[in-house]
PDB file of C-alpha atoms in Angstrom:
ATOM      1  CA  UNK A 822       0.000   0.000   0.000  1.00  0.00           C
ATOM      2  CA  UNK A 823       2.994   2.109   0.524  1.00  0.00           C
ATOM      3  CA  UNK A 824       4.619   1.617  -2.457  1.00  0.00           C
ATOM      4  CA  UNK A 825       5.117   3.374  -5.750  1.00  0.00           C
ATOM      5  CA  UNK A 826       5.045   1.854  -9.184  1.00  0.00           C
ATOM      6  CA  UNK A 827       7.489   3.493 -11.697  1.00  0.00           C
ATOM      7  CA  UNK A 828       7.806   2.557 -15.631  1.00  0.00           C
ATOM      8  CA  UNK A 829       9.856   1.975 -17.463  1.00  0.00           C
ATOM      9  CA  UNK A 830      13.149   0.996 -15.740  1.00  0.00           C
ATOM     10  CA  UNK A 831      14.803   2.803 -18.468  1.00  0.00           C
ATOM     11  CA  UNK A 832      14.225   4.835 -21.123  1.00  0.00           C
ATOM     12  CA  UNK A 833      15.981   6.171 -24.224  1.00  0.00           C
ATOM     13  CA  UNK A 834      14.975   9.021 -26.507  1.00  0.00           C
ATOM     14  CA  UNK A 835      16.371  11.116 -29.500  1.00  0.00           C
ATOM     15  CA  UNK A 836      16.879  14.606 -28.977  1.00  0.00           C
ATOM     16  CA  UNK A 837      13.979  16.786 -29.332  1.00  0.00           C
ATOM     17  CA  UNK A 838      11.585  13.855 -28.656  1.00  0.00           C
ATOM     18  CA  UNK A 839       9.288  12.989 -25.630  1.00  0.00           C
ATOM     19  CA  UNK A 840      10.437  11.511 -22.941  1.00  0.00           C
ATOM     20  CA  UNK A 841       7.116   9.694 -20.835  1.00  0.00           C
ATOM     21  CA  UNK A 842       7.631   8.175 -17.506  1.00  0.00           C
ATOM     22  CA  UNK A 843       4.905   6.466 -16.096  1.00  0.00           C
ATOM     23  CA  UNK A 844       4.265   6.064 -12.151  1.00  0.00           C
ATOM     24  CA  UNK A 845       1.422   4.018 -10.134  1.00  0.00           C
ATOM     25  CA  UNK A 846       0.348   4.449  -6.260  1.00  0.00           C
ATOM     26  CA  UNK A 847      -2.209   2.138  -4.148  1.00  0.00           C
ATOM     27  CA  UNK A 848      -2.467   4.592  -1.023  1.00  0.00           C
ATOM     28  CA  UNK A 849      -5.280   6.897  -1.823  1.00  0.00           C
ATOM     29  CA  UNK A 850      -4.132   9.407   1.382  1.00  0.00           C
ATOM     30  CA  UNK A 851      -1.201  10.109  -0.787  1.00  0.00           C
ATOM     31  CA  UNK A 852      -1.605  13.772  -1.650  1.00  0.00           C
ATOM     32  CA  UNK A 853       1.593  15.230  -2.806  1.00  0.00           C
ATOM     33  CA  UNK A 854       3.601  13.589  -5.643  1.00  0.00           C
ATOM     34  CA  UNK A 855       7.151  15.088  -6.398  1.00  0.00           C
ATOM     35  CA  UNK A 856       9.530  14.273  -9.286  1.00  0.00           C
ATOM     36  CA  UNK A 857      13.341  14.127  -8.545  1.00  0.00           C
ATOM     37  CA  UNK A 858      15.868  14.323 -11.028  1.00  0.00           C
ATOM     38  CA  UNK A 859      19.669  12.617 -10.270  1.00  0.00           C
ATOM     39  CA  UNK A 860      22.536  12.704 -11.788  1.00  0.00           C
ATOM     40  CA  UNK A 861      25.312  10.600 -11.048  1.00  0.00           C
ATOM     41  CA  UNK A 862      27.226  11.333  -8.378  1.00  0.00           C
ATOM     42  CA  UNK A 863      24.602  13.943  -6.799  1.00  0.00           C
ATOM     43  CA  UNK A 864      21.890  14.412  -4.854  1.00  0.00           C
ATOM     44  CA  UNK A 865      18.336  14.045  -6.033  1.00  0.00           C
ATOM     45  CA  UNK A 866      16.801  17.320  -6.908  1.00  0.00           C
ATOM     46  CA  UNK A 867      12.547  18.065  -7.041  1.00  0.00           C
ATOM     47  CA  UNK A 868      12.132  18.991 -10.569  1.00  0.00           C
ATOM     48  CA  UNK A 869       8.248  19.354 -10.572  1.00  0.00           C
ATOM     49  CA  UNK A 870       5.212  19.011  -7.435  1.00  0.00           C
ATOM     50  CA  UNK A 871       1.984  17.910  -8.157  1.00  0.00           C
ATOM     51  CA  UNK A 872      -1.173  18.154  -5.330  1.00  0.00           C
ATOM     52  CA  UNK A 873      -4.196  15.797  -6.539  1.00  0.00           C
ATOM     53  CA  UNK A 874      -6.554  18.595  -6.712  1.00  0.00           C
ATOM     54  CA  UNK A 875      -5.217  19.434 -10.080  1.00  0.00           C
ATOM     55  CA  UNK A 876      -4.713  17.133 -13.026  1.00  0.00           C
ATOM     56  CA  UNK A 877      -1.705  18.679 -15.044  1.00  0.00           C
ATOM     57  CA  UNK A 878       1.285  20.993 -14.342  1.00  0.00           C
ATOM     58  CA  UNK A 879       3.276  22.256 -16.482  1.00  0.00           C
ATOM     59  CA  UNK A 880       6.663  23.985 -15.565  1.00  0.00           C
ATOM     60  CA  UNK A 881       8.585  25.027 -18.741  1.00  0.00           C
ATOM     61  CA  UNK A 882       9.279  21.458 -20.759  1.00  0.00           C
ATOM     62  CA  UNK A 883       8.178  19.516 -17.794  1.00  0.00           C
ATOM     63  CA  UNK A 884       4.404  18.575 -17.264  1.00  0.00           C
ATOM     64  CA  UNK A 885       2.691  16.193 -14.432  1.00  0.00           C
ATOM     65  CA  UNK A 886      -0.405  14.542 -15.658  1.00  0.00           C
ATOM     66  CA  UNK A 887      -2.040  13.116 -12.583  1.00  0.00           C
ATOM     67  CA  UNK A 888      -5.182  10.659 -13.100  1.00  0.00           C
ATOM     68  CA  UNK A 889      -6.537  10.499  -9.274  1.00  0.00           C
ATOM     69  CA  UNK A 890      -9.729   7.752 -10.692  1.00  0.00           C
ATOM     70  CA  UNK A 891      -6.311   5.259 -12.229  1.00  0.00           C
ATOM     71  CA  UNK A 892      -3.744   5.982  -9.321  1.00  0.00           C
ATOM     72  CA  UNK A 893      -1.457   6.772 -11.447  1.00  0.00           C
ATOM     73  CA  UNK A 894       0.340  10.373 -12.859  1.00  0.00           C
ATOM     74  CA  UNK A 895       3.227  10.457 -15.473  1.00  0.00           C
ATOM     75  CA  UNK A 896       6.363  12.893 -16.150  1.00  0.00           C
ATOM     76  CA  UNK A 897       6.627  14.224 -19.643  1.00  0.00           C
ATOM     77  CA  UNK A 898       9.624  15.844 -20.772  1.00  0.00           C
ATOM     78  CA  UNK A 899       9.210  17.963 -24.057  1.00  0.00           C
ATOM     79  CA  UNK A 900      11.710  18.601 -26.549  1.00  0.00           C
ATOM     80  CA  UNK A 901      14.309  16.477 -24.643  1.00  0.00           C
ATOM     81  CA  UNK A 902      17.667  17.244 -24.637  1.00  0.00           C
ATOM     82  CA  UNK A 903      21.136  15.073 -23.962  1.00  0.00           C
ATOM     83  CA  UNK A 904      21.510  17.470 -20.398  1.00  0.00           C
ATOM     84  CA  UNK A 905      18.179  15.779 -19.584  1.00  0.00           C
ATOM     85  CA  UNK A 906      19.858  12.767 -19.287  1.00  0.00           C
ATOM     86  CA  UNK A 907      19.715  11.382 -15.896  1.00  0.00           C
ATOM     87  CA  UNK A 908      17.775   9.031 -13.117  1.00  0.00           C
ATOM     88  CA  UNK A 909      14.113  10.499 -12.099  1.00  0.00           C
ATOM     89  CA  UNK A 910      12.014   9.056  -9.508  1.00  0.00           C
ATOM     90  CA  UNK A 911       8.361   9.600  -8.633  1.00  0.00           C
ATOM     91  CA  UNK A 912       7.310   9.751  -5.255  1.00  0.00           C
ATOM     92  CA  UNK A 913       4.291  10.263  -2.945  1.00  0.00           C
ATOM     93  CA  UNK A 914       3.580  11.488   0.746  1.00  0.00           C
ATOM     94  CA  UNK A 915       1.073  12.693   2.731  1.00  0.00           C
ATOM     95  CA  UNK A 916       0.860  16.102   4.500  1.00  0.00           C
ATOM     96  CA  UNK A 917       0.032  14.069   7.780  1.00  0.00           C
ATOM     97  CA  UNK A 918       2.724  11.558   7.057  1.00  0.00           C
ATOM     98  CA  UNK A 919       6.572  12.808   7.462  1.00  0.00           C
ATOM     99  CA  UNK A 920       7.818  10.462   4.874  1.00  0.00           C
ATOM    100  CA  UNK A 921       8.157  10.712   1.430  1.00  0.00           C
ATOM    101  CA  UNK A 922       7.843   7.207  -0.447  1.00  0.00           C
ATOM    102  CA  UNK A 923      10.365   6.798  -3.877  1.00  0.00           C
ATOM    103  CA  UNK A 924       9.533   4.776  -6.600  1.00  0.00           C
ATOM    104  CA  UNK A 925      12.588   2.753  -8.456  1.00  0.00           C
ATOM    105  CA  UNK A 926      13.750   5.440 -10.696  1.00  0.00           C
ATOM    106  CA  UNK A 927      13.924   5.868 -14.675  1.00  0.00           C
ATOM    107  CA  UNK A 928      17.483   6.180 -16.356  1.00  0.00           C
ATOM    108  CA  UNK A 929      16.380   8.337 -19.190  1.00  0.00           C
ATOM    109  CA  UNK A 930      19.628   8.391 -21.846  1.00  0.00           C
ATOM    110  CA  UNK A 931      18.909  11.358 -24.893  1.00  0.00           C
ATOM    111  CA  UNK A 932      21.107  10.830 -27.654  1.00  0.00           C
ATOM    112  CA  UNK A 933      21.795  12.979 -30.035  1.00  0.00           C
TER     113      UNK A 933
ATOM    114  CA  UNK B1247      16.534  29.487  -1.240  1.00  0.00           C
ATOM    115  CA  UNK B1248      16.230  25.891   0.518  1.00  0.00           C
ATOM    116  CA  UNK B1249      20.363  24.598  -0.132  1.00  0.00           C
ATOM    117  CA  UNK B1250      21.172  21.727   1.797  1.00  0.00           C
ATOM    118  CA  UNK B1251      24.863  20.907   2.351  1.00  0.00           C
ATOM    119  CA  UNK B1252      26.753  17.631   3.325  1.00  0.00           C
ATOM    120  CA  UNK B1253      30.340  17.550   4.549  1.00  0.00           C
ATOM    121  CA  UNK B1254      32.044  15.135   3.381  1.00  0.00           C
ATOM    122  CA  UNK B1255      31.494  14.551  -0.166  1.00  0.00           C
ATOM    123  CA  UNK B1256      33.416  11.751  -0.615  1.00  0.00           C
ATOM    124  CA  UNK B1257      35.210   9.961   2.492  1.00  0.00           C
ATOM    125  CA  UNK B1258      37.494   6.465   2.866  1.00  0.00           C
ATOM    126  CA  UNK B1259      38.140   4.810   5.553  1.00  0.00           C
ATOM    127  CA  UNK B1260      39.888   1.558   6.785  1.00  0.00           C
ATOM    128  CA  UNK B1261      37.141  -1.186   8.195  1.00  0.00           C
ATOM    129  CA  UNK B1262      36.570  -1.275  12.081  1.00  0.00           C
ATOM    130  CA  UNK B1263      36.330   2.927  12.339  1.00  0.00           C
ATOM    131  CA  UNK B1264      33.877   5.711  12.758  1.00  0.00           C
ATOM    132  CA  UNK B1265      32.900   7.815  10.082  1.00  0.00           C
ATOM    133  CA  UNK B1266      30.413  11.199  10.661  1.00  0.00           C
ATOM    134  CA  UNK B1267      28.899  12.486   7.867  1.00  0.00           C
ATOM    135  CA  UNK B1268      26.957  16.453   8.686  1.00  0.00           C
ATOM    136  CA  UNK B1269      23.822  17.481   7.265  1.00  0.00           C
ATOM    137  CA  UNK B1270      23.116  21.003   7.402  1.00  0.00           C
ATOM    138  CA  UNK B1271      20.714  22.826   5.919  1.00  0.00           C
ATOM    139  CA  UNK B1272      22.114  26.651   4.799  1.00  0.00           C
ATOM    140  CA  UNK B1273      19.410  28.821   4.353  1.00  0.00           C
ATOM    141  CA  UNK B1274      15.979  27.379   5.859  1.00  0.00           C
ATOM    142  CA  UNK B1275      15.453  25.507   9.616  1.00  0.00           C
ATOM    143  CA  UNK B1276      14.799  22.573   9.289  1.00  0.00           C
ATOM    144  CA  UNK B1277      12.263  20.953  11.433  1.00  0.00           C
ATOM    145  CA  UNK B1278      12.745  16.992  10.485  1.00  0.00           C
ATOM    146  CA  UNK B1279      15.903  15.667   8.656  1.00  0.00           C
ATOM    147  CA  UNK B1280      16.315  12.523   6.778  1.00  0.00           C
ATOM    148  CA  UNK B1281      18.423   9.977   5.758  1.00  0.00           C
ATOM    149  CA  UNK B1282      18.564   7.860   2.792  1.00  0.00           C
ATOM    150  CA  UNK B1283      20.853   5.439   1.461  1.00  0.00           C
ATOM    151  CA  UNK B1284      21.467   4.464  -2.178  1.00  0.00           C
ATOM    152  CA  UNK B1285      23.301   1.937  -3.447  1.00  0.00           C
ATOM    153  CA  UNK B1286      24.538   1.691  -7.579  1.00  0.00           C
ATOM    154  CA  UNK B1287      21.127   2.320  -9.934  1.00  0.00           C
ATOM    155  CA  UNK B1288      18.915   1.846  -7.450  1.00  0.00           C
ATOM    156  CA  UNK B1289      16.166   4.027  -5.740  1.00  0.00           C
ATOM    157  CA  UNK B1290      16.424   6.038  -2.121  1.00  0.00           C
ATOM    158  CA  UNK B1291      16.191   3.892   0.850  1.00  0.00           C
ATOM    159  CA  UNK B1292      14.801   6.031   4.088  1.00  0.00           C
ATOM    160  CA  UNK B1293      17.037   4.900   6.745  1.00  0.00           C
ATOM    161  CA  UNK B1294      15.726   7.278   9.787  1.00  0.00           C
ATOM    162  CA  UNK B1295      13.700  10.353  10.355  1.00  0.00           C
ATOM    163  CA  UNK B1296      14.950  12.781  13.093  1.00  0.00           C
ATOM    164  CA  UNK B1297      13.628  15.688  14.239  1.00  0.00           C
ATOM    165  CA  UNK B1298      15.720  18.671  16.291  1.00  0.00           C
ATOM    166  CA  UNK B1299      15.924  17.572  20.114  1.00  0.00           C
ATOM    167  CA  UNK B1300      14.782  14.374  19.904  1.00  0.00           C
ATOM    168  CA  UNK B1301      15.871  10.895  19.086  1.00  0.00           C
ATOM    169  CA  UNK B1302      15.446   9.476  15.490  1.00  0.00           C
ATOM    170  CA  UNK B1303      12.985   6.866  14.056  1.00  0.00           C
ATOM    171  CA  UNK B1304      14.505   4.246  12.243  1.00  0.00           C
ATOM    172  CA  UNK B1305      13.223   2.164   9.425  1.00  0.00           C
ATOM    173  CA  UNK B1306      12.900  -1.427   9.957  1.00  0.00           C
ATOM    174  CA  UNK B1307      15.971  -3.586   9.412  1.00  0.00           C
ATOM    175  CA  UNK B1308      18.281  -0.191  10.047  1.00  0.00           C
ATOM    176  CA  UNK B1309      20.209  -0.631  13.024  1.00  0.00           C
ATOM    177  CA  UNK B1310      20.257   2.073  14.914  1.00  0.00           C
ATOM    178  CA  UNK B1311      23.986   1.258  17.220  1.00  0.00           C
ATOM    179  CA  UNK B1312      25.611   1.358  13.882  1.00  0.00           C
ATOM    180  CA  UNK B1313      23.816   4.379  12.662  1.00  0.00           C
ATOM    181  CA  UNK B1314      23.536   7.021  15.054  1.00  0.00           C
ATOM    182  CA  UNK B1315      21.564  10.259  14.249  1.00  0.00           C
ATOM    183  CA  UNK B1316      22.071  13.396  16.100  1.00  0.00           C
ATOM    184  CA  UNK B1317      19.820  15.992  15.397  1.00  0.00           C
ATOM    185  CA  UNK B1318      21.440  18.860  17.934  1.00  0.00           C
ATOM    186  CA  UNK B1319      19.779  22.172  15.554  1.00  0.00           C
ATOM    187  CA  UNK B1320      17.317  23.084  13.772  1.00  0.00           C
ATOM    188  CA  UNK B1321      20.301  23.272  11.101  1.00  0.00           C
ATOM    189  CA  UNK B1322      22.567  20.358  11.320  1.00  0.00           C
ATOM    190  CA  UNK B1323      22.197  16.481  11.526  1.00  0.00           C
ATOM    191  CA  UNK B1324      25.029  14.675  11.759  1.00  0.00           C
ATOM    192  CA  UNK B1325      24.567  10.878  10.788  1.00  0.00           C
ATOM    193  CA  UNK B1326      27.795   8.616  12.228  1.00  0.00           C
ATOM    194  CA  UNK B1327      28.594   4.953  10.627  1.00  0.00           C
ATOM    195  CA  UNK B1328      30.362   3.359  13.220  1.00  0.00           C
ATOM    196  CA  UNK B1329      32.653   0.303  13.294  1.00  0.00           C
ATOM    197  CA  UNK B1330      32.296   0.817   9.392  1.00  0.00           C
ATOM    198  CA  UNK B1331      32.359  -2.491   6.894  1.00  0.00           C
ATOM    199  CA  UNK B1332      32.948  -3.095   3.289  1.00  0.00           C
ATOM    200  CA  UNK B1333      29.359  -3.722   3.334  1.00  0.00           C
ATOM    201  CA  UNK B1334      28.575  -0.174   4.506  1.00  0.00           C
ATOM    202  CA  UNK B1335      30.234   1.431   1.424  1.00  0.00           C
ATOM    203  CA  UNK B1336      27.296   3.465  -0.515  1.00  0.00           C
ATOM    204  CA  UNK B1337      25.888   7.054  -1.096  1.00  0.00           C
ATOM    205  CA  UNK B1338      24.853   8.313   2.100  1.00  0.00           C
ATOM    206  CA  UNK B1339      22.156  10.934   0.982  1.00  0.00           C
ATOM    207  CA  UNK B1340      20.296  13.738   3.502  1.00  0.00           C
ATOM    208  CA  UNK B1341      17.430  15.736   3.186  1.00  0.00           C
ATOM    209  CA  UNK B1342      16.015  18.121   4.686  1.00  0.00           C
ATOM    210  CA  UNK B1343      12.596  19.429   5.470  1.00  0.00           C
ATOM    211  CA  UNK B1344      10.656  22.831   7.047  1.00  0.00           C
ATOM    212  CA  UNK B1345       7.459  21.406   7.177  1.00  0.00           C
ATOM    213  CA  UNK B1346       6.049  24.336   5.819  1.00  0.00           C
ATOM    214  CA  UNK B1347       5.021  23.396   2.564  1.00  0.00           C
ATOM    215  CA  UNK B1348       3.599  19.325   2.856  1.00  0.00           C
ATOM    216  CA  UNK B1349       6.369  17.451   2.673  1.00  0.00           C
ATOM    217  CA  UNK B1350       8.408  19.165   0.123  1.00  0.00           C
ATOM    218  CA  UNK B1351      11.976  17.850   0.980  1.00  0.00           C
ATOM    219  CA  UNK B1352      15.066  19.152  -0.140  1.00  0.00           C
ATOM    220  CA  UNK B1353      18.325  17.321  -0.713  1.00  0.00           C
ATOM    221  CA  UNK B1354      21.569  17.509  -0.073  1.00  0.00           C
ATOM    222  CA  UNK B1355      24.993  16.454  -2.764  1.00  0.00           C
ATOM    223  CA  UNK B1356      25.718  12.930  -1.186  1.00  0.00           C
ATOM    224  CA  UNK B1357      28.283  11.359   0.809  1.00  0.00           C
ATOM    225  CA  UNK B1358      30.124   8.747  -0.767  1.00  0.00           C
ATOM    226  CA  UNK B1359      31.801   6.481   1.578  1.00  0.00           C
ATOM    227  CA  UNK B1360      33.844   3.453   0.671  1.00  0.00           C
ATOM    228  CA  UNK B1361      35.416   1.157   3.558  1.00  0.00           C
ATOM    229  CA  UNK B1362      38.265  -1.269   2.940  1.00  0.00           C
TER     230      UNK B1362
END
């Protein structure tokens, strides 16, 4: 119930395509799904936020689609780039609930 | 707004000693701290909670005599591997949170620590 789905494991895409990555959740009390984006080496960084009371942000290439009937909300990445390359995980919490819960992460590789 | 810095970024260390890692978080106070370990291409794993002034929660299966977790401020955790082990070589990752907005963490560069 705790956990969150992520697909796929990885993911490669030609420059200037779309990059989808696809994320699932069980716990309906989850109400505040992050993205993180990783690069080797560093520490994971929120890229985008999404509350359930909305069902798509957009923040410059990035957009959160969020389907609160299916459980499930998705990363797009417009136009992607090789910089974009990197690991991103979904993730869920709760505002009662101090924890924040990761899914497995997406290595998305953009090649020229 | 909202850095978080660790100190060391990388460290090495012979098996059998102590190794502190710090946590501190440079421009916000940070009411709850975590700390996550990661091993190679694969996902966060929450190892304890802590919160300032009071001991830390602990994730099942995390010992907490091997891991100690000192939150002393409101800006600084300091997370201490002791009697380190090959087996305790990984990325050693902290966040931090203000609990003002959900649970919006933010995290800090990483500690990589390798034992021999």
């Amino acid at each position: 119930q705790q956990q969150v789905k992520q697909s796929p494991q990885s993911l490669i895409v030609q420059k200037g395509g779309i990059s989808i990555i696809n994320c699932a959740y069980e716990n309906t009390a989850f109400d505040y799904f992050p993205w993180y984006q990783q690069f080797p080496g560093k520490g994971p960084a929120l890229l985008i936020a999404i509350r359930p009371d909305v069902s798509e942000k957009k923040e410059g290439r990035f957009t959160i689609s969020f389907n609160k009937s299916a459980k499930q909300f998705s990363l797009h990445i417009m136009d992607s780039q090789p910089g974009d390359s990197a690991t991103y995980f979904c993730a869920a919490s709760m505002a009662s609930y101090d924890k924040v819960i990761f899914g497995p992460g997406t290595s998305l590789s953009v090649i020229p | 707004g909202a850095v978080v810095s660790q100190h060391p970024s990388r460290v090495i260390c012979k098996s059998g000693t102590s190794v502190k890692i710090e946590c501190r978080s440079l421009d916000f106070q940070a009411t709850t701290m975590f700390w996550y370990r990661q091993f190679p291409k694969q996902s966060l794993m929450l190892m304890a909670t802590s919160n300032e002034g009071s001991k830390a929660t602990y994730e099942q299966g995390v010992e907490k005599d091997k891991f100690l977790i000192n939150h002393a401020s409101l800006t600084l955790s300091t997370l201490t591997v002791t009697s380190a082990h090959p087996e305790d070589s990984s990325f050693y990752i902290c966040s931090a949170s203000s609990g003002l907005a959900y649970n919006e963490q933010f995290f800090g560069p990483g500690t990589r620590l390798t034992v021999l």
